[in-house]
Amino acid sequence: MISLSINGTKQKLDIDPNLPLLWAIRDVLSLTGTKYGCGKGLCGACTVWLEGHPVRSCSIPVAAAIGSEVTTIEGLSDNNTHPLQVAWHEHKVPQCGYCQSGQIMQAAALLKDNAQPSEEEIEQAMSGNLCRCGTYPRIKKAIASAANHIHSEK
Ligand code: FES
Ligand code: FES
């Protein structure tokens, strides 16, 4: 049995510790907001947090998450009210939507550590998250808008 903490809930799972974390999240726990894109750590669609840091869940085994808090898009906020989720909605960011939970988890990690990122910092932080629909300009606008919101709330 493997014990994991996901979105604040302790889970006991009867799974192979070498199973990629993404499979445990999607197929075992049915948290399907996190997506499978490339399976090779190259696209960012599977991004979740491990102890608040963004990781590619397709590329790390479940064993690496034992003893750490895993946060998926479902655990980012209550009722989709994280400033990024609000900004994503306002700026109508998604097209097909497939990459977007990974984009948001990556962006949320950035804003957690740097609430006022420059354009360059946003670009750098988001450079590993691919979007086949080319929503990059809207993603950047939404991150800047969420950062302004967070700043004005302080
Ligand atoms: S599915 Fe994990 S990085 Fe592409
Ligand atoms: S919105 Fe379609 S892949 Fe990003």
mmCIF file of C-alpha atoms and ligand atoms in Angstrom:
data_model
loop_
_atom_site.group_PDB
_atom_site.id
_atom_site.type_symbol
_atom_site.label_atom_id
_atom_site.label_comp_id
_atom_site.label_asym_id
_atom_site.label_seq_id
_atom_site.Cartn_x
_atom_site.Cartn_y
_atom_site.Cartn_z
ATOM 1 C CA MET A 1 0.000 0.000 0.000
ATOM 2 C CA ILE A 2 1.192 3.491 -0.858
ATOM 3 C CA SER A 3 0.097 6.523 1.169
ATOM 4 C CA LEU A 4 -0.259 9.760 -0.725
ATOM 5 C CA SER A 5 -1.637 13.155 0.206
ATOM 6 C CA ILE A 6 -3.499 14.700 -2.718
ATOM 7 C CA ASN A 7 -5.299 18.041 -2.477
ATOM 8 C CA GLY A 8 -5.209 17.800 1.302
ATOM 9 C CA THR A 9 -6.706 14.299 1.477
ATOM 10 C CA LYS A 10 -4.740 11.237 2.545
ATOM 11 C CA GLN A 11 -5.122 8.317 0.151
ATOM 12 C CA LYS A 12 -4.044 4.701 0.531
ATOM 13 C CA LEU A 13 -3.476 3.128 -2.873
ATOM 14 C CA ASP A 14 -2.683 -0.464 -3.773
ATOM 15 C CA ILE A 15 -0.424 0.371 -6.713
ATOM 16 C CA ASP A 16 3.084 -0.213 -8.047
ATOM 17 C CA PRO A 17 5.390 2.503 -6.619
ATOM 18 C CA ASN A 18 6.965 2.809 -10.074
ATOM 19 C CA LEU A 19 3.675 3.815 -11.683
ATOM 20 C CA PRO A 20 3.945 7.367 -13.058
ATOM 21 C CA LEU A 21 2.205 9.805 -10.713
ATOM 22 C CA LEU A 22 -0.046 10.939 -13.577
ATOM 23 C CA TRP A 23 -1.567 7.465 -13.857
ATOM 24 C CA ALA A 24 -2.316 7.364 -10.138
ATOM 25 C CA ILE A 25 -3.951 10.798 -10.351
ATOM 26 C CA ARG A 26 -6.061 10.124 -13.434
ATOM 27 C CA ASP A 27 -6.729 6.390 -13.574
ATOM 28 C CA VAL A 28 -6.714 5.447 -9.900
ATOM 29 C CA LEU A 29 -8.079 8.604 -8.258
ATOM 30 C CA SER A 30 -10.170 9.781 -11.264
ATOM 31 C CA LEU A 31 -8.865 13.345 -11.005
ATOM 32 C CA THR A 32 -9.020 13.871 -14.750
ATOM 33 C CA GLY A 33 -8.279 17.616 -14.869
ATOM 34 C CA THR A 34 -4.593 16.767 -15.254
ATOM 35 C CA LYS A 35 -3.895 15.691 -18.831
ATOM 36 C CA TYR A 36 -1.645 13.251 -20.616
ATOM 37 C CA GLY A 37 0.124 14.955 -23.513
ATOM 38 C CA CYS A 38 3.521 13.594 -24.506
ATOM 39 C CA GLY A 39 4.281 11.257 -21.600
ATOM 40 C CA LYS A 40 7.920 12.297 -21.830
ATOM 41 C CA GLY A 41 8.166 15.429 -19.722
ATOM 42 C CA LEU A 42 8.170 17.688 -22.773
ATOM 43 C CA CYS A 43 4.781 19.412 -22.993
ATOM 44 C CA GLY A 44 3.611 20.362 -19.483
ATOM 45 C CA ALA A 45 0.024 19.107 -19.912
ATOM 46 C CA CYS A 46 0.466 16.885 -16.842
ATOM 47 C CA THR A 47 1.807 19.619 -14.527
ATOM 48 C CA VAL A 48 0.865 19.295 -10.856
ATOM 49 C CA TRP A 49 2.576 20.559 -7.695
ATOM 50 C CA LEU A 50 4.744 18.520 -5.402
ATOM 51 C CA GLU A 51 5.139 20.489 -2.157
ATOM 52 C CA GLY A 52 4.090 23.598 -4.077
ATOM 53 C CA HIS A 53 6.593 23.156 -6.901
ATOM 54 C CA PRO A 54 5.479 22.353 -10.447
ATOM 55 C CA VAL A 55 6.432 18.872 -11.670
ATOM 56 C CA ARG A 56 5.634 16.817 -14.756
ATOM 57 C CA SER A 57 3.554 14.029 -13.275
ATOM 58 C CA CYS A 58 4.049 11.789 -16.327
ATOM 59 C CA SER A 59 7.739 11.603 -15.596
ATOM 60 C CA ILE A 60 7.962 10.897 -11.868
ATOM 61 C CA PRO A 61 7.001 7.692 -10.108
ATOM 62 C CA VAL A 62 4.359 7.635 -7.403
ATOM 63 C CA ALA A 63 7.134 6.676 -4.969
ATOM 64 C CA ALA A 64 8.646 10.157 -5.396
ATOM 65 C CA ALA A 65 5.453 11.718 -4.034
ATOM 66 C CA ILE A 66 5.308 9.713 -0.800
ATOM 67 C CA GLY A 67 5.478 12.096 2.145
ATOM 68 C CA SER A 68 4.852 15.182 -0.008
ATOM 69 C CA GLU A 69 1.667 17.099 -0.704
ATOM 70 C CA VAL A 70 0.440 16.731 -4.282
ATOM 71 C CA THR A 71 -1.802 19.485 -5.640
ATOM 72 C CA THR A 72 -3.740 19.066 -8.857
ATOM 73 C CA ILE A 73 -5.913 21.589 -10.691
ATOM 74 C CA GLU A 74 -8.891 20.276 -8.683
ATOM 75 C CA GLY A 75 -7.142 21.357 -5.477
ATOM 76 C CA LEU A 76 -5.938 24.782 -6.611
ATOM 77 C CA SER A 77 -8.925 26.641 -5.165
ATOM 78 C CA ASP A 78 -12.430 26.245 -3.858
ATOM 79 C CA ASN A 79 -14.998 26.899 -6.600
ATOM 80 C CA ASN A 80 -12.435 27.845 -9.267
ATOM 81 C CA THR A 81 -11.782 31.197 -7.601
ATOM 82 C CA HIS A 82 -7.998 31.364 -7.829
ATOM 83 C CA PRO A 83 -7.123 34.728 -9.471
ATOM 84 C CA LEU A 84 -5.673 32.826 -12.429
ATOM 85 C CA GLN A 85 -8.863 30.830 -12.933
ATOM 86 C CA VAL A 86 -10.847 34.077 -12.841
ATOM 87 C CA ALA A 87 -8.421 35.742 -15.290
ATOM 88 C CA TRP A 88 -8.484 32.680 -17.578
ATOM 89 C CA HIS A 89 -12.237 33.052 -17.751
ATOM 90 C CA GLU A 90 -12.129 36.824 -18.270
ATOM 91 C CA HIS A 91 -9.584 36.576 -21.080
ATOM 92 C CA LYS A 92 -11.244 33.517 -22.641
ATOM 93 C CA VAL A 93 -7.867 31.801 -22.730
ATOM 94 C CA PRO A 94 -8.635 28.175 -23.711
ATOM 95 C CA GLN A 95 -9.279 27.009 -27.218
ATOM 96 C CA CYS A 96 -9.504 23.197 -27.134
ATOM 97 C CA GLY A 97 -8.558 23.378 -23.442
ATOM 98 C CA TYR A 98 -6.334 20.319 -23.376
ATOM 99 C CA CYS A 99 -3.147 22.016 -22.159
ATOM 100 C CA GLN A 100 -4.827 24.507 -19.879
ATOM 101 C CA SER A 101 -4.801 22.849 -16.470
ATOM 102 C CA GLY A 102 -1.057 22.351 -16.872
ATOM 103 C CA GLN A 103 -0.681 25.981 -17.928
ATOM 104 C CA ILE A 104 -2.619 27.192 -14.895
ATOM 105 C CA MET A 105 -0.682 24.999 -12.434
ATOM 106 C CA GLN A 106 2.606 26.241 -13.888
ATOM 107 C CA ALA A 107 1.450 29.875 -13.774
ATOM 108 C CA ALA A 108 0.082 29.518 -10.238
ATOM 109 C CA ALA A 109 3.455 28.256 -9.040
ATOM 110 C CA LEU A 110 5.082 31.311 -10.610
ATOM 111 C CA LEU A 111 2.703 33.769 -8.925
ATOM 112 C CA LYS A 112 3.077 32.029 -5.582
ATOM 113 C CA ASP A 113 6.804 32.750 -5.624
ATOM 114 C CA ASN A 114 6.727 36.022 -7.558
ATOM 115 C CA ALA A 115 3.457 37.954 -7.348
ATOM 116 C CA GLN A 116 4.635 40.663 -9.767
ATOM 117 C CA PRO A 117 6.512 38.848 -12.551
ATOM 118 C CA SER A 118 7.887 40.809 -15.493
ATOM 119 C CA GLU A 119 6.907 39.872 -19.045
ATOM 120 C CA GLU A 120 10.257 38.151 -19.383
ATOM 121 C CA GLU A 121 9.783 36.191 -16.156
ATOM 122 C CA ILE A 122 6.336 35.059 -17.295
ATOM 123 C CA GLU A 123 7.745 33.963 -20.632
ATOM 124 C CA GLN A 124 10.577 32.095 -18.987
ATOM 125 C CA ALA A 125 8.382 30.343 -16.409
ATOM 126 C CA MET A 126 5.858 29.269 -19.038
ATOM 127 C CA SER A 127 8.300 28.290 -21.788
ATOM 128 C CA GLY A 128 8.013 24.545 -21.103
ATOM 129 C CA ASN A 129 4.218 24.441 -21.345
ATOM 130 C CA LEU A 130 3.152 23.869 -24.922
ATOM 131 C CA CYS A 131 -0.191 24.781 -26.481
ATOM 132 C CA ARG A 132 -1.025 23.336 -29.865
ATOM 133 C CA CYS A 133 -3.790 25.902 -30.260
ATOM 134 C CA GLY A 134 -1.363 28.818 -29.836
ATOM 135 C CA THR A 135 -3.132 30.498 -26.932
ATOM 136 C CA TYR A 136 0.174 31.922 -25.671
ATOM 137 C CA PRO A 137 -0.751 35.635 -26.007
ATOM 138 C CA ARG A 138 -3.941 35.132 -23.971
ATOM 139 C CA ILE A 139 -2.092 33.039 -21.382
ATOM 140 C CA LYS A 140 0.418 35.852 -20.858
ATOM 141 C CA LYS A 141 -2.327 38.482 -20.629
ATOM 142 C CA ALA A 142 -4.263 36.412 -18.108
ATOM 143 C CA ILE A 143 -1.180 35.859 -15.920
ATOM 144 C CA ALA A 144 -0.411 39.602 -15.941
ATOM 145 C CA SER A 145 -4.022 40.376 -15.109
ATOM 146 C CA ALA A 146 -4.094 37.867 -12.213
ATOM 147 C CA ALA A 147 -0.815 39.307 -10.903
ATOM 148 C CA ASN A 148 -2.344 42.821 -10.931
ATOM 149 C CA HIS A 149 -5.368 41.509 -9.104
ATOM 150 C CA ILE A 150 -3.217 39.800 -6.432
ATOM 151 C CA HIS A 151 -1.147 42.993 -6.091
ATOM 152 C CA SER A 152 -4.225 45.230 -5.693
ATOM 153 C CA GLU A 153 -5.621 42.923 -2.980
ATOM 154 C CA LYS A 154 -2.477 43.380 -0.848
HETATM 155 S S1 FES B 1 2.397 14.634 -20.576
HETATM 156 FE FE1 FES B 1 3.832 15.098 -19.064
HETATM 157 S S2 FES B 1 5.103 16.618 -19.948
HETATM 158 FE FE2 FES B 1 3.793 16.011 -21.570
HETATM 159 S S1 FES B 2 -5.828 25.215 -25.783
HETATM 160 FE FE1 FES B 2 -5.603 23.573 -27.175
HETATM 161 S S2 FES B 2 -3.654 22.780 -26.716
HETATM 162 FE FE2 FES B 2 -3.746 24.582 -25.561
#
